[in-house]
Coordinates of C-alpha atoms in Angstrom, one line a residue:
M1 CA 0.0 -0.1 0.0
A2 CA 1.4 3.3 -1.0
R3 CA 1.9 6.2 1.4
Y4 CA 0.3 9.3 0.2
I5 CA 1.6 13.0 0.2
F6 CA -0.9 15.6 -0.6
I7 CA 0.5 18.9 -1.6
T8 CA -1.6 22.0 -1.2
G9 CA -1.0 25.7 -1.7
G10 CA -2.2 28.9 0.1
V11 CA -1.9 32.8 0.2
V12 CA -1.4 33.0 -3.6
S13 CA -1.2 30.8 -6.7
S14 CA 2.0 30.1 -8.8
L15 CA 4.2 29.4 -5.8
G16 CA 5.8 26.3 -7.3
K17 CA 3.6 23.3 -5.9
G18 CA 4.5 21.5 -9.1
L19 CA 8.2 22.0 -8.8
A20 CA 8.2 21.2 -5.2
S21 CA 6.2 18.1 -5.9
A22 CA 8.6 17.0 -8.7
A23 CA 11.7 17.7 -6.7
L24 CA 10.2 15.7 -3.5
G25 CA 9.6 12.9 -5.9
A26 CA 13.2 12.9 -7.1
L27 CA 14.5 13.1 -3.7
L28 CA 12.5 10.0 -2.6
Q29 CA 13.8 8.2 -5.7
A30 CA 17.2 9.1 -4.7
R31 CA 16.7 7.3 -1.4
G32 CA 15.6 4.1 -3.3
Y33 CA 11.8 4.4 -3.2
T34 CA 9.4 4.3 -6.2
V35 CA 7.0 7.2 -6.8
R36 CA 4.1 8.4 -8.8
L37 CA 2.9 11.9 -9.1
R38 CA -0.7 13.1 -9.7
K39 CA -2.5 16.5 -10.4
L40 CA -5.9 17.2 -9.3
D41 CA -7.2 20.5 -10.8
P42 CA -10.3 22.2 -9.6
Y43 CA -11.3 23.9 -12.9
L44 CA -14.6 22.7 -14.7
N45 CA -12.9 21.9 -18.1
V46 CA -12.6 18.2 -18.5
D47 CA -9.0 18.6 -19.4
P48 CA -6.7 21.4 -20.5
G49 CA -6.8 20.3 -24.2
T50 CA -9.2 22.9 -25.3
M51 CA -7.6 25.7 -23.5
S52 CA -5.7 28.5 -25.1
P53 CA -1.9 28.3 -24.3
F54 CA -2.2 32.0 -23.0
E55 CA -4.8 30.7 -20.5
H56 CA -3.1 27.6 -19.1
G57 CA 0.3 27.4 -20.7
E58 CA 1.3 24.2 -22.8
V59 CA -0.7 21.0 -22.7
F60 CA 1.4 18.0 -21.8
V61 CA 0.5 14.8 -23.6
T62 CA 1.1 11.4 -22.0
D63 CA 2.0 8.1 -23.9
D64 CA -1.5 6.9 -23.5
G65 CA -3.2 10.0 -25.0
A66 CA -4.2 12.2 -22.1
E67 CA -3.9 16.0 -22.4
T68 CA -2.8 17.1 -19.1
D69 CA -1.5 20.1 -17.1
L70 CA 2.1 21.3 -17.6
D71 CA 3.0 20.3 -14.2
L72 CA 3.0 16.6 -15.4
G73 CA 5.9 17.5 -17.5
H74 CA 7.8 18.6 -14.4
Y75 CA 6.9 15.3 -12.9
E76 CA 8.3 13.3 -15.8
R77 CA 11.4 15.5 -16.2
F78 CA 12.3 15.1 -12.6
T79 CA 11.5 11.5 -12.1
G80 CA 11.7 9.9 -15.4
V81 CA 8.2 8.1 -14.5
H82 CA 6.0 8.3 -17.5
A83 CA 2.6 9.8 -16.7
R84 CA -0.6 8.2 -17.4
Q85 CA -4.3 9.3 -17.9
T86 CA -5.0 8.3 -14.4
D87 CA -2.2 10.9 -13.2
S88 CA -4.6 13.9 -14.0
I89 CA -8.1 14.7 -13.0
S90 CA -10.2 17.8 -13.1
S91 CA -13.4 19.0 -11.4
G92 CA -14.9 18.8 -14.9
R93 CA -13.9 15.1 -15.4
I94 CA -15.1 14.1 -11.9
Y95 CA -18.7 15.8 -12.5
S96 CA -18.8 14.3 -15.9
N97 CA -18.2 10.8 -14.6
V98 CA -20.8 11.4 -11.7
L99 CA -23.4 12.6 -14.2
E100 CA -22.9 9.8 -16.7
K101 CA -23.3 7.2 -13.7
E102 CA -26.5 9.1 -12.7
R103 CA -28.0 8.8 -16.3
R104 CA -27.1 5.2 -16.6
G105 CA -29.0 4.7 -13.2
D106 CA -25.9 3.5 -11.2
Y107 CA -27.0 5.4 -8.0
L108 CA -30.5 3.5 -8.0
G109 CA -32.5 6.7 -7.7
K110 CA -30.6 8.5 -4.9
T111 CA -30.3 12.2 -4.7
I112 CA -26.8 13.1 -6.1
Q113 CA -24.8 15.3 -3.9
V114 CA -21.2 16.5 -3.7
I115 CA -21.0 14.4 -0.4
P116 CA -20.8 11.5 -0.8
H117 CA -21.1 11.0 -4.6
V118 CA -18.4 13.7 -6.0
T119 CA -16.0 13.0 -3.0
N120 CA -16.4 9.2 -3.5
E121 CA -15.6 9.7 -7.2
I122 CA -12.3 11.8 -6.2
K123 CA -11.3 9.1 -3.7
D124 CA -11.8 6.3 -6.3
F125 CA -9.4 8.2 -8.5
L126 CA -6.9 8.5 -5.7
H127 CA -6.9 4.8 -5.1
I128 CA -5.8 3.9 -8.6
G129 CA -2.5 2.3 -8.7
D130 CA -2.0 2.6 -4.9
D131 CA -0.4 -1.0 -4.8
E132 CA 2.3 -0.1 -7.5
V133 CA 4.6 2.4 -5.6
D134 CA 6.0 3.3 -2.1
F135 CA 4.9 7.0 -2.5
M136 CA 2.0 8.6 -4.3
L137 CA 2.3 12.3 -4.3
C138 CA -0.9 14.3 -5.2
E139 CA -0.8 17.9 -6.0
I140 CA -4.1 20.0 -5.8
G141 CA -4.3 22.9 -8.0
G142 CA -5.3 26.4 -7.0
T143 CA -5.1 27.7 -3.4
V144 CA -6.9 26.5 -0.2
G145 CA -10.2 28.7 0.1
D146 CA -11.1 28.5 -3.6
I147 CA -14.8 27.5 -3.8
E148 CA -14.0 25.0 -6.7
G149 CA -11.4 23.2 -4.7
L150 CA -13.5 22.4 -1.7
P151 CA -14.8 19.0 -3.1
F152 CA -11.0 18.0 -3.4
F153 CA -10.1 19.0 0.1
E154 CA -13.1 17.1 1.7
A155 CA -12.3 14.2 -0.3
I156 CA -8.7 14.4 0.9
R157 CA -10.0 14.8 4.5
Q158 CA -12.1 11.7 4.2
F159 CA -9.3 9.7 2.5
I160 CA -6.7 10.3 5.3
H161 CA -9.2 9.5 7.9
E162 CA -10.2 6.2 6.2
R163 CA -6.7 4.9 5.7
P164 CA -4.4 3.4 8.5
R165 CA -2.9 6.1 10.7
G166 CA 0.3 7.2 9.5
Q167 CA -0.2 6.3 5.7
S168 CA -1.0 9.9 4.6
I169 CA 0.6 13.4 5.2
L170 CA -0.2 17.0 4.1
M171 CA 2.6 19.3 2.7
H172 CA 1.3 22.9 2.4
L173 CA 3.1 25.7 0.4
T174 CA 2.7 29.3 1.5
L175 CA 4.4 32.7 0.9
L176 CA 6.2 34.9 3.5
P177 CA 6.0 38.2 2.0
Y178 CA 8.7 40.9 2.8
L179 CA 7.6 44.3 3.6
A180 CA 10.4 46.7 2.6
A181 CA 9.0 49.6 4.7
S182 CA 9.2 47.7 8.1
G183 CA 12.3 45.5 6.8
E184 CA 10.6 42.2 8.0
L185 CA 9.2 39.0 6.8
K186 CA 5.4 38.6 7.6
T187 CA 4.1 35.2 8.8
K188 CA 0.7 36.1 9.2
P189 CA -0.4 35.1 5.8
T190 CA 0.9 31.6 6.3
Q191 CA -0.9 31.5 9.5
H192 CA -4.2 32.3 8.1
S193 CA -3.6 29.8 5.2
V194 CA -3.1 27.1 7.7
K195 CA -6.1 28.3 9.6
E196 CA -8.2 27.9 6.5
L197 CA -6.9 24.4 6.0
Q198 CA -7.7 23.5 9.6
S199 CA -11.2 24.9 9.3
I200 CA -12.0 22.2 6.7
G201 CA -10.5 19.4 8.9
L202 CA -6.9 19.3 7.4
A203 CA -3.7 20.1 9.3
P204 CA -0.3 20.2 7.6
D205 CA 2.6 18.0 8.6
V206 CA 5.1 19.9 6.4
L207 CA 5.2 23.6 5.7
V208 CA 7.1 25.0 2.8
C209 CA 7.6 28.6 2.8
R210 CA 8.5 30.5 -0.3
S211 CA 10.6 33.7 0.4
E212 CA 12.7 36.1 -1.4
H213 CA 14.7 36.7 1.9
P214 CA 16.4 34.2 4.4
I215 CA 13.9 33.0 7.0
P216 CA 15.4 33.7 10.5
D217 CA 15.2 30.8 13.1
R218 CA 12.9 32.9 15.2
E219 CA 10.4 33.2 12.5
R220 CA 10.5 29.5 11.6
E221 CA 9.8 29.0 15.4
K222 CA 7.0 31.3 15.3
I223 CA 5.3 29.6 12.3
A224 CA 5.9 26.3 13.9
L225 CA 4.2 27.4 17.1
F226 CA 1.2 29.1 15.6
C227 CA 0.7 26.6 12.8
N228 CA 1.1 23.5 14.9
V229 CA 4.0 21.8 13.1
R230 CA 7.5 21.0 14.2
K231 CA 10.1 23.5 13.6
E232 CA 12.3 20.9 11.5
A233 CA 9.1 20.5 9.3
V234 CA 9.0 24.4 8.4
I235 CA 11.1 24.3 5.1
P236 CA 12.4 27.6 3.5
A237 CA 12.0 27.7 -0.3
Y238 CA 14.1 30.5 -1.9
D239 CA 14.3 31.6 -5.6
L240 CA 16.7 29.6 -7.8
K241 CA 18.8 30.4 -10.8
T242 CA 17.3 27.1 -12.5
I243 CA 14.5 24.7 -11.6
Y244 CA 17.1 21.9 -11.8
Q245 CA 18.6 23.0 -8.5
A246 CA 15.4 22.4 -6.7
P247 CA 16.2 18.7 -5.6
L248 CA 19.6 19.7 -4.1
A249 CA 18.2 22.9 -2.6
Y250 CA 15.3 21.1 -1.0
H251 CA 17.4 18.5 0.2
A252 CA 19.7 21.0 1.8
A253 CA 16.8 22.6 3.5
G254 CA 15.6 19.2 4.9
L255 CA 12.4 18.5 2.9
D256 CA 12.8 14.9 2.3
Q257 CA 13.9 14.3 5.8
A258 CA 10.9 16.1 7.1
V259 CA 8.5 14.1 4.9
L260 CA 10.1 10.7 6.0
D261 CA 10.0 11.9 9.7
A262 CA 6.3 12.6 9.3
F263 CA 5.9 9.1 8.2
G264 CA 7.9 7.8 11.0
I265 CA 10.5 6.3 8.6
T266 CA 13.5 5.9 10.8
P267 CA 16.3 5.5 10.0
A268 CA 15.7 6.6 6.5
P269 CA 17.9 5.2 3.5
K270 CA 20.7 7.7 2.7
P271 CA 20.1 9.7 -0.6
N272 CA 22.2 9.1 -3.7
L273 CA 22.3 12.5 -5.4
A274 CA 25.0 11.9 -8.0
R275 CA 22.4 12.4 -10.8
W276 CA 21.4 15.9 -9.8
E277 CA 25.0 16.8 -8.8
D278 CA 25.8 15.9 -12.5
V279 CA 23.0 17.8 -13.8
M280 CA 24.0 21.0 -12.0
D281 CA 27.7 20.5 -13.0
R282 CA 26.7 20.5 -16.6
L283 CA 24.6 23.5 -16.2
N284 CA 27.0 25.5 -14.2
H285 CA 30.2 24.8 -16.2
P286 CA 29.3 25.1 -19.9
E287 CA 32.1 25.1 -22.5
G288 CA 30.4 27.4 -24.9
E289 CA 27.2 29.1 -25.8
V290 CA 24.8 29.0 -28.6
R291 CA 21.7 31.3 -29.6
I292 CA 18.6 29.6 -30.8
A293 CA 15.6 31.5 -32.2
I294 CA 12.1 30.0 -31.3
V295 CA 9.8 31.5 -33.8
G296 CA 6.4 30.8 -32.5
K297 CA 2.9 32.4 -32.0
Y298 CA 2.4 32.3 -28.3
T299 CA 5.7 33.9 -27.3
Q300 CA 4.2 36.3 -24.9
L301 CA 3.8 33.4 -22.4
E302 CA 6.8 31.2 -22.2
D303 CA 4.8 28.6 -20.3
A304 CA 3.1 27.8 -23.8
Y305 CA 6.4 26.2 -24.9
K306 CA 7.7 25.1 -21.5
S307 CA 8.7 21.6 -22.6
I308 CA 10.6 23.0 -25.7
A309 CA 12.5 25.4 -23.5
E310 CA 13.5 22.7 -21.1
A311 CA 14.3 20.3 -23.9
L312 CA 16.7 22.8 -25.4
T313 CA 18.4 23.1 -21.9
H314 CA 18.7 19.3 -21.8
G315 CA 20.3 19.5 -25.3
G316 CA 22.8 21.9 -24.1
M317 CA 23.6 19.7 -21.1
A318 CA 24.4 16.8 -23.6
N319 CA 26.8 19.2 -25.3
R320 CA 28.1 21.0 -22.0
T321 CA 26.8 24.3 -23.7
K322 CA 24.7 27.0 -22.6
V323 CA 21.6 27.4 -24.8
R324 CA 20.3 30.9 -24.9
A325 CA 16.8 30.6 -26.4
E326 CA 15.1 33.7 -27.7
W327 CA 11.5 34.0 -28.6
I328 CA 10.4 35.7 -31.7
D329 CA 6.8 36.4 -32.6
A330 CA 6.1 34.8 -36.1
E331 CA 3.8 37.5 -37.0
I332 CA 6.6 40.1 -37.2
F333 CA 7.9 38.1 -40.3
E334 CA 4.6 38.6 -42.1
R335 CA 5.5 42.3 -42.1
E336 CA 9.2 42.4 -42.2
D337 CA 12.1 40.5 -43.8
P338 CA 13.4 37.8 -41.2
A339 CA 17.0 38.1 -42.0
P340 CA 17.8 41.0 -39.7
Y341 CA 16.1 39.1 -36.9
L342 CA 17.7 35.8 -37.6
E343 CA 21.1 36.3 -38.9
N344 CA 22.8 36.3 -35.4
F345 CA 21.3 33.0 -34.4
H346 CA 23.1 29.5 -34.5
A347 CA 19.9 27.5 -35.2
I348 CA 16.0 28.1 -35.5
L349 CA 13.2 26.1 -33.9
V350 CA 9.6 26.6 -35.1
P351 CA 7.2 24.8 -32.6
G352 CA 3.7 23.6 -32.8
G353 CA 0.5 25.5 -32.7
F354 CA -3.1 25.9 -33.9
G355 CA -4.7 28.2 -36.2
E356 CA -3.6 30.5 -39.3
R357 CA -2.2 33.5 -37.2
G358 CA 1.5 33.6 -37.6
T359 CA 1.9 30.9 -40.1
E360 CA 3.2 32.8 -42.9
G361 CA 6.0 34.3 -40.7
K362 CA 6.8 30.6 -39.8
I363 CA 7.1 29.6 -43.5
K364 CA 9.3 32.5 -43.9
A365 CA 11.7 31.2 -40.9
A366 CA 11.7 27.8 -42.5
R367 CA 12.7 29.3 -46.0
Y368 CA 15.5 31.4 -44.3
A369 CA 16.9 28.4 -42.5
R370 CA 16.7 26.2 -45.6
E371 CA 18.5 28.6 -47.8
K372 CA 21.0 29.9 -45.4
K373 CA 21.9 26.3 -44.2
I374 CA 21.0 27.1 -40.6
P375 CA 20.1 24.1 -38.5
Y376 CA 16.3 24.0 -38.3
L377 CA 13.9 22.0 -36.2
G378 CA 10.2 22.2 -37.0
I379 CA 7.9 20.4 -34.5
C380 CA 4.3 19.6 -35.5
L381 CA 3.0 22.7 -37.1
G382 CA 6.7 23.7 -37.7
M383 CA 7.0 20.6 -39.7
Q384 CA 3.8 21.4 -41.8
M385 CA 5.1 24.8 -42.3
A386 CA 8.4 23.5 -43.7
V387 CA 6.6 21.2 -46.2
I388 CA 4.4 24.1 -47.4
E389 CA 7.5 26.3 -47.8
A390 CA 9.1 23.5 -49.9
A391 CA 6.0 22.9 -51.9
R392 CA 5.7 26.5 -52.7
N393 CA 9.3 27.4 -53.5
L394 CA 10.9 24.1 -54.7
V395 CA 7.9 22.2 -56.2
G396 CA 6.2 25.4 -57.5
L397 CA 2.8 25.0 -55.9
K398 CA 2.4 28.7 -55.3
N399 CA -1.0 28.2 -53.4
A400 CA 0.3 25.3 -51.1
G401 CA -1.2 25.5 -47.7
S402 CA -3.1 23.5 -45.1
E403 CA -6.9 22.7 -44.8
E404 CA -6.7 23.9 -41.3
F405 CA -6.6 27.4 -42.5
D406 CA -9.4 27.0 -45.0
H407 CA -11.7 25.5 -42.4
E408 CA -10.7 28.5 -40.1
A409 CA -11.6 31.0 -42.7
G410 CA -14.6 29.0 -44.2
E411 CA -13.5 29.3 -47.8
K412 CA -11.1 27.3 -50.0
R413 CA -7.8 29.4 -50.8
F414 CA -5.1 26.9 -50.7
T415 CA -3.8 23.7 -52.4
P416 CA -4.0 21.4 -49.3
V417 CA -0.5 19.8 -49.0
V418 CA -1.6 19.5 -45.3
Y419 CA -5.1 18.0 -44.8
H420 CA -7.5 17.1 -41.9
L421 CA -6.8 13.6 -40.7
K422 CA -9.8 11.6 -41.0
E423 CA -8.6 8.1 -40.3
W424 CA -5.6 6.4 -38.7
V425 CA -4.6 3.2 -37.2
Q426 CA -4.3 3.1 -33.3
G427 CA -3.1 -0.2 -31.8
N428 CA -5.4 -2.9 -33.5
H429 CA -8.3 -0.6 -34.6
T430 CA -8.9 2.4 -36.9
V431 CA -9.9 5.7 -35.5
R432 CA -12.2 7.8 -37.6
R433 CA -12.7 11.6 -37.2
K434 CA -14.9 14.3 -38.9
A435 CA -13.7 18.0 -39.4
D436 CA -16.9 19.1 -37.5
D437 CA -16.5 16.7 -34.4
A438 CA -16.3 18.3 -31.0
K439 CA -13.0 19.5 -30.3
G440 CA -12.1 17.9 -27.0
G441 CA -9.9 14.7 -27.2
T442 CA -10.4 14.2 -30.9
M443 CA -6.9 14.6 -32.2
R444 CA -4.2 11.8 -32.8
L445 CA -3.1 11.8 -29.2
G446 CA -0.3 9.8 -27.5
A447 CA 2.4 7.5 -28.4
Y448 CA 2.7 6.1 -31.9
T449 CA 5.4 4.2 -33.6
A450 CA 7.4 5.3 -36.6
N451 CA 9.8 3.7 -39.0
L452 CA 12.8 5.6 -40.1
K453 CA 14.7 5.3 -43.5
E454 CA 17.8 3.4 -43.3
G455 CA 20.8 5.8 -43.8
S456 CA 18.7 8.9 -43.0
K457 CA 19.8 11.7 -40.8
V458 CA 17.2 10.9 -38.3
A459 CA 18.1 7.3 -38.1
Q460 CA 21.6 8.3 -37.3
V461 CA 20.4 10.7 -34.6
Y462 CA 18.3 8.2 -33.0
G463 CA 20.7 5.3 -33.6
T464 CA 17.8 3.0 -34.5
T465 CA 15.1 2.7 -37.4
V466 CA 11.9 2.3 -35.0
I467 CA 10.8 4.9 -32.6
E468 CA 7.9 5.7 -30.5
E469 CA 6.9 9.5 -29.9
R470 CA 4.0 11.4 -28.5
H471 CA 1.6 13.2 -31.0
R472 CA -1.1 15.9 -30.7
H473 CA -2.5 17.1 -34.0
R474 CA -5.3 16.7 -36.4
Y475 CA -3.8 17.7 -39.6
E476 CA -1.3 15.7 -41.5
V477 CA 1.0 16.3 -44.5
D478 CA -0.6 14.7 -47.6
I479 CA 1.4 11.8 -48.9
R480 CA 0.3 12.4 -52.4
Y481 CA 2.9 15.1 -52.6
R482 CA 5.7 12.9 -51.5
D483 CA 7.2 12.2 -54.9
Q484 CA 7.2 15.8 -56.1
L485 CA 8.8 17.0 -52.8
E486 CA 11.4 14.3 -52.7
K487 CA 12.5 15.1 -56.3
C488 CA 13.2 18.7 -54.8
G489 CA 15.4 17.4 -52.0
L490 CA 12.8 17.2 -49.0
S491 CA 13.1 13.5 -48.0
F492 CA 10.2 11.7 -46.1
S493 CA 12.7 10.0 -43.8
G494 CA 10.0 8.6 -41.0
M495 CA 6.7 7.0 -41.8
S496 CA 4.0 5.4 -39.8
P497 CA 4.1 1.7 -39.9
D498 CA 1.3 1.3 -42.5
G499 CA 3.4 3.8 -44.8
R500 CA 0.4 6.3 -44.9
L501 CA 1.4 9.1 -42.5
P502 CA 4.5 11.1 -42.7
E503 CA 6.3 11.4 -39.5
I504 CA 9.6 13.0 -40.2
V505 CA 10.9 15.1 -43.2
E506 CA 14.5 16.2 -43.8
V507 CA 16.3 18.4 -46.4
Q508 CA 19.1 16.2 -47.8
D509 CA 21.2 18.9 -49.1
H510 CA 21.6 20.7 -45.6
P511 CA 23.6 20.3 -42.6
W512 CA 20.7 19.9 -40.3
F513 CA 17.1 20.4 -41.4
I514 CA 14.5 18.1 -39.7
G515 CA 10.7 18.4 -39.3
V516 CA 8.7 16.1 -37.0
Q517 CA 5.0 15.7 -36.7
F518 CA 5.3 14.6 -33.1
H519 CA 6.3 16.3 -30.0
P520 CA 9.8 15.1 -28.9
E521 CA 10.2 17.8 -26.3
L522 CA 7.7 15.8 -24.1
K523 CA 10.1 12.9 -23.5
S524 CA 13.3 14.9 -22.8
K525 CA 14.8 14.8 -19.3
P526 CA 17.8 16.7 -17.7
F527 CA 19.5 13.3 -17.0
A528 CA 18.4 11.8 -20.5
P529 CA 18.3 14.6 -23.3
H530 CA 16.1 13.7 -26.2
P531 CA 18.4 12.7 -29.1
L532 CA 16.9 15.1 -31.5
F533 CA 17.5 18.2 -29.2
A534 CA 21.0 16.9 -28.1
D535 CA 21.9 16.6 -31.9
F536 CA 20.0 19.9 -32.8
V537 CA 22.2 21.8 -30.2
R538 CA 25.3 20.0 -31.4
A539 CA 24.5 21.2 -34.8
A540 CA 24.1 24.7 -33.6
V541 CA 27.5 24.4 -31.8
E542 CA 29.2 23.5 -35.0
V543 CA 27.7 26.8 -36.6
S544 CA 28.7 28.8 -33.7
R545 CA 32.4 27.7 -34.3
L546 CA 32.3 28.7 -38.0
V547 CA 31.0 32.1 -37.2

């Protein structure tokens, strides 16, 4: 039976619950334990798949096709444990399940209420897989006191009460604001946050206090006294230069020891932190620097491309190189020549996205990279834009474009070299979709196999000819244009096993120009950089040495 750690937040949002959860998971692994991390989100969307990146950051996709919160990306990057559909739940999903059961008659005519029906549904979710690992870490989104989060907090209260004593603990993150006028840290917001928790029947065992200033011993003692926790369980959390410093910083602050003490695990196994010491050594002692332009459409919010930014950092670690990623709004290139913006970069990355806005700028970026022989990595929409660019400027299809843009505009304007994917093979069955299907969960989602061409650049990068990568798209490059494009030097070097869906394209007469239909950034980790990102950064390093 797994031990449960519930991670909650108070005072304000965005304190770093996800990062603290991921770092704690990594520290428990370092002590020899197995872990799984989960996210419980109070919003009423069934999942974040239909949310704008400006609203919620990137959507992290799991192998089994769940569209989840970006915190699951942190969990995977820090622990290496692949997330599953059962590791992410929202209020919307919970209520949807309850209402489906009510319509089927599962409740035998009873009045459906938040307690016990909604809370039971949450508890059933929490129990999934609790015999598989030593520790289950469950992060609750939002802050204590949020009205939409109350069913989750009540379910946790019941869950802790129903399990054997000592099998569950609560870790609460709060903020210690600093008042410059009086020159002191204020503990009152933390006290009020804990009081709010206590009012709903929950009491923290460990307090993690975010602060921009050192927390004196007397303040820790005061917090411990007023919040009814041991002083050793009041853990300071300061701002870090890099998120990958978090496991070592939290260990130095005593977080993992406080958690194990709360469970009564003594003596605890000693941690082996060699993995994280190596990660920090690679980050702190680079032997060079490269500048990589990310030409995207959600550049105002870097969380929209969180996994890409982290994967580039991992690629830098693999090459002991500092990657300076700079975000450029693709729409600028629809009005201006991209050359002055891109000429000082060593590589160009065009990420995924939805909709027509900014796509002509992405096409110009792909053309610039192809003609100037600058390393180019196109991901999902970034691959499709590279194919459209080649179709226009190499094949001569001047109106080449995507069906996605025609659907959005409600009129036919383009020769669709990228079309709406209506049918594909998933496992041993065929999936069928229509353009007017509901948006939620209707894309080609999750892990699919691809076969790579012998002798191709990507086969060399991966070191194999069979790969498995995660997808999230509903539009696909049309195989009917393959012969024309390949005659002009754009090789289809990766295909689905049935040979119908292009997975990878590469320009043959180019040092490094690769477009992939999937999202390799989702599987990259600091201690296991994704091969595409590692080689992309290597190619950028070569360019930097030539300049």
